[in-house]
Short mmCIF file of C-alpha atoms in Angstrom, two decimals:
data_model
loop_
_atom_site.label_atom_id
_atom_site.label_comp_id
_atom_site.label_asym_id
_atom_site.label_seq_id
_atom_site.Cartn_x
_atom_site.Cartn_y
_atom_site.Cartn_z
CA UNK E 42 0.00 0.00 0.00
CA UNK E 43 1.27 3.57 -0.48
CA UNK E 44 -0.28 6.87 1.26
CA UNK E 45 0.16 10.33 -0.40
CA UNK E 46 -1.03 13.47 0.37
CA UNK E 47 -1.82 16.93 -1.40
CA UNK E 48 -3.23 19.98 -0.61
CA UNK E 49 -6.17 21.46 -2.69
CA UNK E 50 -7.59 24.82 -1.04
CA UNK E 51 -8.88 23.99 1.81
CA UNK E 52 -9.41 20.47 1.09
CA UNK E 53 -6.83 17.84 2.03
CA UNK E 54 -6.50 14.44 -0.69
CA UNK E 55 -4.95 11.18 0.39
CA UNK E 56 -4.20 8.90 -2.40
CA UNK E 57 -4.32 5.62 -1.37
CA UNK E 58 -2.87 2.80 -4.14
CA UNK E 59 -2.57 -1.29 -3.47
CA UNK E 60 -3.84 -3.37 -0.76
CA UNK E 61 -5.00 -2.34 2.40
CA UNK E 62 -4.89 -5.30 4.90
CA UNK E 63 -3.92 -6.24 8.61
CA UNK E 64 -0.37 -5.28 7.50
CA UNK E 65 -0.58 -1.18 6.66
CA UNK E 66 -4.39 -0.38 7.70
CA UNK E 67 -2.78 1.24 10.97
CA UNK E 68 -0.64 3.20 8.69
CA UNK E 69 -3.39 4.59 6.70
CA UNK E 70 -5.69 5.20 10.03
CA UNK E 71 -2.59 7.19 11.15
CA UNK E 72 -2.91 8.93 8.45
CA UNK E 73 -6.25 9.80 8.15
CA UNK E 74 -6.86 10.71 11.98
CA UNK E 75 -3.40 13.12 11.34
CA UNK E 76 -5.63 15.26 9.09
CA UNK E 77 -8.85 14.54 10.81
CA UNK E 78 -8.10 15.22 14.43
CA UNK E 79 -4.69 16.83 14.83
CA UNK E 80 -4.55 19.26 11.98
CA UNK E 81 -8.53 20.18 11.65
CA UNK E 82 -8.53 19.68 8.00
CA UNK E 83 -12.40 20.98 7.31
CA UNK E 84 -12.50 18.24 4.28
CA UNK E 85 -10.27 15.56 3.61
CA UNK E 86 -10.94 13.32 0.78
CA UNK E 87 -9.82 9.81 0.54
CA UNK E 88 -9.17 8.81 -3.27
CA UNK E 89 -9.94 4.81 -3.19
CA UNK E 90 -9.69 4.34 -6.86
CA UNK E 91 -6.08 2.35 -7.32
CA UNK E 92 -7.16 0.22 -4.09
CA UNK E 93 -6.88 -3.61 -5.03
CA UNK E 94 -8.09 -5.31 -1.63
CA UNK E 95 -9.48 -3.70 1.59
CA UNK E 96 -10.28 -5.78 4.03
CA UNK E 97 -12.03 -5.17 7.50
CA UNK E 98 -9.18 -3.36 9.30
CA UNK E 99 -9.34 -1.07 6.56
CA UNK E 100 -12.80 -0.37 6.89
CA UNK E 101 -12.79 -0.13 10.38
CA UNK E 102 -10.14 2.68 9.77
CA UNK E 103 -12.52 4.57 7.66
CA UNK E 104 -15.09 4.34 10.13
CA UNK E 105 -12.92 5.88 12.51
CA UNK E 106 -11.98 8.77 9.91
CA UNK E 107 -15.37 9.18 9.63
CA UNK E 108 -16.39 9.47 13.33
CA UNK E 109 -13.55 12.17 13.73
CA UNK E 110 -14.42 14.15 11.40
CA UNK E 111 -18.06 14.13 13.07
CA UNK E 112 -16.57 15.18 16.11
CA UNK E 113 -14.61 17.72 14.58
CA UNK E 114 -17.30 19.32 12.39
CA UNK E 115 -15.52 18.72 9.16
CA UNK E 116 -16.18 16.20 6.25
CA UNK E 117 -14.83 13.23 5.68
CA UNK E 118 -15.51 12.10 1.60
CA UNK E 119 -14.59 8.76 0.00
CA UNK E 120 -13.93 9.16 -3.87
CA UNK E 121 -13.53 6.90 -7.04
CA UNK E 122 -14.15 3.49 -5.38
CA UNK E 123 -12.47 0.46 -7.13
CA UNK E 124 -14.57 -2.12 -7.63
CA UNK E 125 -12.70 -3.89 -4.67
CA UNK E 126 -13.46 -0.47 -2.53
CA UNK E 127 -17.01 -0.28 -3.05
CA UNK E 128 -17.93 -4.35 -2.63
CA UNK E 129 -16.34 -4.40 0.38
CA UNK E 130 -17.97 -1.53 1.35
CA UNK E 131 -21.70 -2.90 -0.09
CA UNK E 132 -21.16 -5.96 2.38
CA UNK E 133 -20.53 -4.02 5.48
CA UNK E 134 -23.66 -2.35 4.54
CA UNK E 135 -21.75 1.32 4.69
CA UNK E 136 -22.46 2.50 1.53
CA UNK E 137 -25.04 4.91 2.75
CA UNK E 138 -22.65 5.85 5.93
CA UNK E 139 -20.42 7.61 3.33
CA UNK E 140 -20.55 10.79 1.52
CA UNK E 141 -19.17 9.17 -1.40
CA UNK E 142 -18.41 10.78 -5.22
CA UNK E 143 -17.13 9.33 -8.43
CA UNK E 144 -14.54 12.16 -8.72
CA UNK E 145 -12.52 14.30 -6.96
CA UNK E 146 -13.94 17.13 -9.20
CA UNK E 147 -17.27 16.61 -7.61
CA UNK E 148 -16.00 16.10 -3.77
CA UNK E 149 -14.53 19.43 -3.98
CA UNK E 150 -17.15 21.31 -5.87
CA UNK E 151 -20.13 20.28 -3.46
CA UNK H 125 -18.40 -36.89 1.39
CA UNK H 126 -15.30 -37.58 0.79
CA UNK H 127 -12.07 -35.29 1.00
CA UNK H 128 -8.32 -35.02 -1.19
CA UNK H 129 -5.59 -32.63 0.50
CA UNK H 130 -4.93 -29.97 -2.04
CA UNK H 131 -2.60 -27.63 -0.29
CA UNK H 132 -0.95 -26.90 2.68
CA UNK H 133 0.44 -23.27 3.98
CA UNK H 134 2.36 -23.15 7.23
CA UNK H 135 2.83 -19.48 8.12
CA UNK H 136 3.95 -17.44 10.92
CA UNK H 137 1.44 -14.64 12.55
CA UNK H 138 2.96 -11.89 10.53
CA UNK H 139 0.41 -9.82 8.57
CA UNK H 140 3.07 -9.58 5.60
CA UNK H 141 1.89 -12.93 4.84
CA UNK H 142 -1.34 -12.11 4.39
CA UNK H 143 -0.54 -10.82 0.61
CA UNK H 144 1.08 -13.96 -0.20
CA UNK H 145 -1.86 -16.05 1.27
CA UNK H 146 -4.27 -14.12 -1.03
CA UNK H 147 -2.63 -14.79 -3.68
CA UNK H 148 -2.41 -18.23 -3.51
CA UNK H 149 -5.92 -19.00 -2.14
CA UNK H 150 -7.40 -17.06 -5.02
CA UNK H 151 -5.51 -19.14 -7.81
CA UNK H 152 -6.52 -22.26 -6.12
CA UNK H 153 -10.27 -21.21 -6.02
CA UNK H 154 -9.93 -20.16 -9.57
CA UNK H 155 -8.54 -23.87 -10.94
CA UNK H 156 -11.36 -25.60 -8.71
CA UNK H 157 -13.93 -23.70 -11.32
CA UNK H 158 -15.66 -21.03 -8.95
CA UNK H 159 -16.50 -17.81 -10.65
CA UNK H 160 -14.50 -14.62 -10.38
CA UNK H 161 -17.07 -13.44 -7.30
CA UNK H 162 -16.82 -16.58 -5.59
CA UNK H 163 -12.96 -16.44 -5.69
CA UNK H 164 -12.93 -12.85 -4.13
CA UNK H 165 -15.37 -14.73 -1.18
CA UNK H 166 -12.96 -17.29 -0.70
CA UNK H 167 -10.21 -15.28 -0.49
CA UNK H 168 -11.69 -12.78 1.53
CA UNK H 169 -13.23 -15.10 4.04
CA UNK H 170 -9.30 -17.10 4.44
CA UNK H 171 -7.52 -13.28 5.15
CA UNK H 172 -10.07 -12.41 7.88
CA UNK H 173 -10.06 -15.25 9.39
CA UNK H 174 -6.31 -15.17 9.52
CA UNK H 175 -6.66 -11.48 10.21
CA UNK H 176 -8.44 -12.27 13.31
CA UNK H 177 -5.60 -15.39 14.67
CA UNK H 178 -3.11 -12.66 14.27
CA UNK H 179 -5.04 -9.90 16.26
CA UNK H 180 -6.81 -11.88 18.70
CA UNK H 181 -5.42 -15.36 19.11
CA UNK H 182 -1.55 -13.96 18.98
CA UNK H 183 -2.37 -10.49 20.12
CA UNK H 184 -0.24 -9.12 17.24
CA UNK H 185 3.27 -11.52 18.06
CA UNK H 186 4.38 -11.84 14.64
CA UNK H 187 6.54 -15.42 15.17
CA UNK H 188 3.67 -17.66 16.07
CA UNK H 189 2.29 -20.56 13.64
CA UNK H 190 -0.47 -20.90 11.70
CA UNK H 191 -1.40 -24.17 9.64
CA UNK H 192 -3.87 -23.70 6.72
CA UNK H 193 -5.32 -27.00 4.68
CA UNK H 194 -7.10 -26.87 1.24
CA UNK H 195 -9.19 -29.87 0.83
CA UNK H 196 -11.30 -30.45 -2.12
CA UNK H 197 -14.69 -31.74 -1.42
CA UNK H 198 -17.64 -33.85 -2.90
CA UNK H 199 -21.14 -34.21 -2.10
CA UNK H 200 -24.08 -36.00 -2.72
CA UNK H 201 -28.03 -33.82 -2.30
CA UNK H 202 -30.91 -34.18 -3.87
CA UNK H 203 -30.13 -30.96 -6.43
CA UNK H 204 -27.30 -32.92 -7.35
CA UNK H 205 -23.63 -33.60 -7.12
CA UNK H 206 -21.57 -30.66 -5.52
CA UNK H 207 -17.90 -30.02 -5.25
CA UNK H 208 -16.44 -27.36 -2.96
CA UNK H 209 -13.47 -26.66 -0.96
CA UNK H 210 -12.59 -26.81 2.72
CA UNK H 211 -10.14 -24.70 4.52
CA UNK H 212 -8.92 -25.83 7.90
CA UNK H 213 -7.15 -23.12 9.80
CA UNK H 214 -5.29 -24.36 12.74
CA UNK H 215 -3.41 -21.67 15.21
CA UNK H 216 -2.14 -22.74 18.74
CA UNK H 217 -3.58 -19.46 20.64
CA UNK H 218 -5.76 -19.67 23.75
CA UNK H 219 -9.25 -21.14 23.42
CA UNK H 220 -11.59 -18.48 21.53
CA UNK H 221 -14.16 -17.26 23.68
CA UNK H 222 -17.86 -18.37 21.45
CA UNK H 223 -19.97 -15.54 22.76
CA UNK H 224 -17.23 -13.19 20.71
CA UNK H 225 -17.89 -15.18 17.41
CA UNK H 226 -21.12 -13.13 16.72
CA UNK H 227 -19.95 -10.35 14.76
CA UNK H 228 -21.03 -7.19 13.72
CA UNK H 229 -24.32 -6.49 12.45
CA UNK H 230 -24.51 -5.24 8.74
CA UNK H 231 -24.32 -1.39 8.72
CA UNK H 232 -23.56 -0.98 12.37
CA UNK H 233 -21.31 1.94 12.64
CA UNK H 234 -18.09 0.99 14.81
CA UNK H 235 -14.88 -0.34 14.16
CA UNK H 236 -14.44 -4.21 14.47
CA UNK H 237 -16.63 -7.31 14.09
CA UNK H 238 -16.75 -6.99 10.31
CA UNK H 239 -14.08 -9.75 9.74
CA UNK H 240 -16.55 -12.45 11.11
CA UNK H 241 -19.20 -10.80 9.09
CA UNK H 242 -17.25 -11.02 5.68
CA UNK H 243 -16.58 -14.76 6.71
CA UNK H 244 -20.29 -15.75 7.25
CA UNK H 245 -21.39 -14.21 3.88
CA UNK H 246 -18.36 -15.66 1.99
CA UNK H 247 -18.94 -19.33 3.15
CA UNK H 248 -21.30 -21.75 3.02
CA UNK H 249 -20.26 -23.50 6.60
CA UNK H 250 -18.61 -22.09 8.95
CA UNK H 251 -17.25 -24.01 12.37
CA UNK H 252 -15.21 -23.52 15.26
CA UNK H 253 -13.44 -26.25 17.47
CA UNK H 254 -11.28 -26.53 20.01
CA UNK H 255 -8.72 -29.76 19.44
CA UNK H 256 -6.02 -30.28 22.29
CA UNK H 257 -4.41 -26.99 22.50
CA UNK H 258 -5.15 -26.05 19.01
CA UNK H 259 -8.56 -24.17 17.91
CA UNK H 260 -9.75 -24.83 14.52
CA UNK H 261 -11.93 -22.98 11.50
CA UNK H 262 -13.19 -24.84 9.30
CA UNK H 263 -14.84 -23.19 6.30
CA UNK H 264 -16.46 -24.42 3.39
CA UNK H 265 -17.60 -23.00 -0.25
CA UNK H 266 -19.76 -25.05 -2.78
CA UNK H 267 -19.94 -24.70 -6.11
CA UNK H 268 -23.28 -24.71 -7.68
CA UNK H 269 -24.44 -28.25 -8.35
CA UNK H 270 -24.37 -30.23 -11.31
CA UNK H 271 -27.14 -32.77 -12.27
CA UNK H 272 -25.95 -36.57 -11.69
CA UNK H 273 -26.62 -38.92 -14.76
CA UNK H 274 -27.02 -42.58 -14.45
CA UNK H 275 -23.76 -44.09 -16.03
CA UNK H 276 -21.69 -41.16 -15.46
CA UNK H 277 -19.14 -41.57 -13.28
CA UNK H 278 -18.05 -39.59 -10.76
CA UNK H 279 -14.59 -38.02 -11.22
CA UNK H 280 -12.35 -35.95 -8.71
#
């Protein structure tokens, strides 16, 4: 798996690429809470579009992205699910948890 | 029913062996016949499961073993004749408490419990024992069935 980061406005974008397993899911939930929690990023979008495999650590980490940003007031948007991404994510029966877009063009624009 | 070892992974409890595993598990589903879907089940249901050994059983020691067995399997119903595959995971952590082995509910909103969850909609069977000082999952995927004809025999 490999994490990168940009900075669009006010919007923070973490690429995520591979497979996301028992084996780097704390890495990416490091991650994520980093721009969630300890920097106050008002919207951070995680692109899931070159994820191969995500398995339930991963989601859990998600989940946890997701109820920080709650807490912090700001938005936490999943973009361009893989096909991997967005079964895994139709099982758990999240789907509808999500804000969720097909492209990073729309999860900044709304 | 009757049951021929296919494949046999000995591993230690270190979650960089969990790519590996995949791997193999889904090539093996693929040359028993099951569909693209069904592989991605398989698979899925063998990496939580060993997801949750590592975590839970080993409490995240990485040097501790783990014993997986591929056996292919035949059946006899009424729809039919089916073949599947059986996975036998074998770690030597303490006994697994049963009243954890419920899982998450679909679209509950908290982190962990969705491992088990995957596993029980991947599988067909799914069943826990405690052997000696080993605990074993045992989990099994059918492939749809395929209509027995008088005179054919039945080949492995």
């Amino acid at each position: 798996m490999q994490i990168s980061i940009r900075r669009v406005n006010n919007a923070t974008i973490v690429d995520v690429s591979g497979d996301i397993d028992l084996a780097n899911s704390p890495e990416m939930r490091k991650a994520l809470l980093h721009e969630v929690r300890d920097d106050r990023k008002p919207r951070v979008v995680l692109n899931l579009s070159q994820v191969r495999y995500i398995d339930s650590s991963g989601v859990a980490s998600l989940v946890e992205g997701l109820k920080a940003s709650r807490d912090s007031g700001s938005r936490f948007i999943l973009v361009g699910l893989s096909g991997a991404a967005r079964e895994v994510l139709q099982l758990s029966r999240l789907v509808k948890v999500f804000e969720i877009y097909d492209t990073e063009v729309e999860a900044l624009a709304v | 029913m009757s049951r021929d070892l296919l494949l046999k992974i000995e591993l230690l409890s270190d979650p960089k062996a969990l790519y590996v595993v995949r791997g193999a598990v889904g090539r093996l589903a693929e040359t028993l016949g099951f569909a693209a879907a069904e592989c991605r089940s398989v698979v899925r249901a063998v990496d939580e499961a060993l997801t949750n050994v590592m975590r839970h059983c080993y409490c995240g020691r990485l040097d501790q073993p783990i014993e997986l067995y591929f056996r292919r399997l035949h059946r006899r119903s009424k729809a039919g004749r089916q073949k599947g595959l059986e996975v036998l995971l074998c770690d030597r952590g303490p006994a697994v408490d049963q009243a954890k082995l419920r899982g998450q509910k679909p679209g509950e909103l908290r982190p962990g419990g969705l491992g088990l969850q995957f596993i029980r909609q991947a599988m067909d069977a799914v069943d826990y024992e405690r052997v000696g000082h080993t605990n074993r999952l045992r989990l099994v995927k059918y492939l749809p069935s395929e209509k027995v004809h008088r005179g054919h025999e039945e080949r492995s």
